[in-house]
Amino acid sequence: MTDSTDHRHEERIAHLERDLSDLSEQVARQQAEIGTLTRRLGLLLDREAERESEGGGGVLLADRPPPHY
């Protein structure tokens, strides 16, 4: 291989390494966000289960007709 070919390969590897690092950081951020959303969903499900067990079921908003009826 010539020097120019070696140089092009080195540049390509450097770009790929940077892309890999960027993607790794993005995956780590998304994993943290998924963890946060999972915890929040758990809290909401617990709250709803508690509300239902206290007899506060009542009429759900989805069961009501829209205000313009």
C-alpha positions as a printed NumPy array, in Angstrom:
array([[  0.   ,   0.   ,   0.   ],
       [  1.101,   3.525,  -0.633],
       [  1.391,   6.283,   1.9  ],
       [ -1.737,   7.999,   0.564],
       [ -3.735,   4.791,   0.954],
       [ -2.446,   4.369,   4.489],
       [ -3.373,   7.963,   5.242],
       [ -6.915,   7.489,   3.9  ],
       [ -7.335,   4.356,   5.998],
       [ -6.089,   6.146,   9.101],
       [ -8.514,   9.02 ,   8.483],
       [-11.37 ,   6.581,   7.981],
       [-10.506,   4.753,  11.199],
       [-10.332,   8.048,  13.111],
       [-13.786,   9.048,  11.839],
       [-15.221,   5.641,  12.685],
       [-13.753,   5.792,  16.196],
       [-15.29 ,   9.227,  16.732],
       [-18.667,   8.015,  15.428],
       [-18.491,   4.985,  17.704],
       [-17.734,   7.194,  20.695],
       [-20.64 ,   9.531,  19.836],
       [-23.029,   6.597,  19.471],
       [-21.862,   5.098,  22.74 ],
       [-22.567,   8.38 ,  24.555],
       [-25.989,   8.581,  22.933],
       [-26.845,   5.031,  24.002],
       [-25.767,   5.827,  27.58 ],
       [-28.003,   8.944,  27.633],
       [-30.935,   6.999,  26.227],
       [-30.457,   4.229,  28.783],
       [-30.552,   6.79 ,  31.59 ],
       [-33.709,   8.325,  30.125],
       [-35.35 ,   4.901,  29.776],
       [-34.531,   4.22 ,  33.434],
       [-36.115,   7.51 ,  34.493],
       [-39.224,   6.9  ,  32.4  ],
       [-39.541,   3.349,  33.726],
       [-39.41 ,   4.611,  37.317],
       [-42.001,   7.311,  36.574],
       [-44.304,   4.792,  34.915],
       [-43.99 ,   2.533,  37.95 ],
       [-44.946,   5.421,  40.239],
       [-47.954,   6.27 ,  38.087],
       [-49.094,   2.64 ,  38.018],
       [-48.71 ,   2.401,  41.797],
       [-50.658,   5.629,  42.267],
       [-53.448,   4.435,  39.986],
       [-53.632,   1.044,  41.74 ],
       [-53.833,   2.815,  45.107],
       [-56.568,   5.129,  43.845],
       [-58.587,   2.188,  42.527],
       [-58.167,   0.212,  45.752],
       [-59.5  ,   3.192,  47.756],
       [-62.7  ,   3.123,  45.711],
       [-61.831,   6.318,  43.879],
       [-62.442,   4.724,  40.5  ],
       [-65.391,   6.965,  39.663],
       [-65.92 ,   8.117,  36.116],
       [-62.838,   8.135,  33.996],
       [-62.319,  11.157,  31.782],
       [-62.23 ,   8.858,  28.76 ],
       [-65.771,   7.67 ,  29.637],
       [-67.22 ,  11.194,  29.634],
       [-68.563,  12.793,  26.476],
       [-66.584,  15.769,  25.209],
       [-67.679,  19.195,  26.54 ],
       [-69.238,  20.277,  23.233],
       [-72.02 ,  17.606,  23.471]])
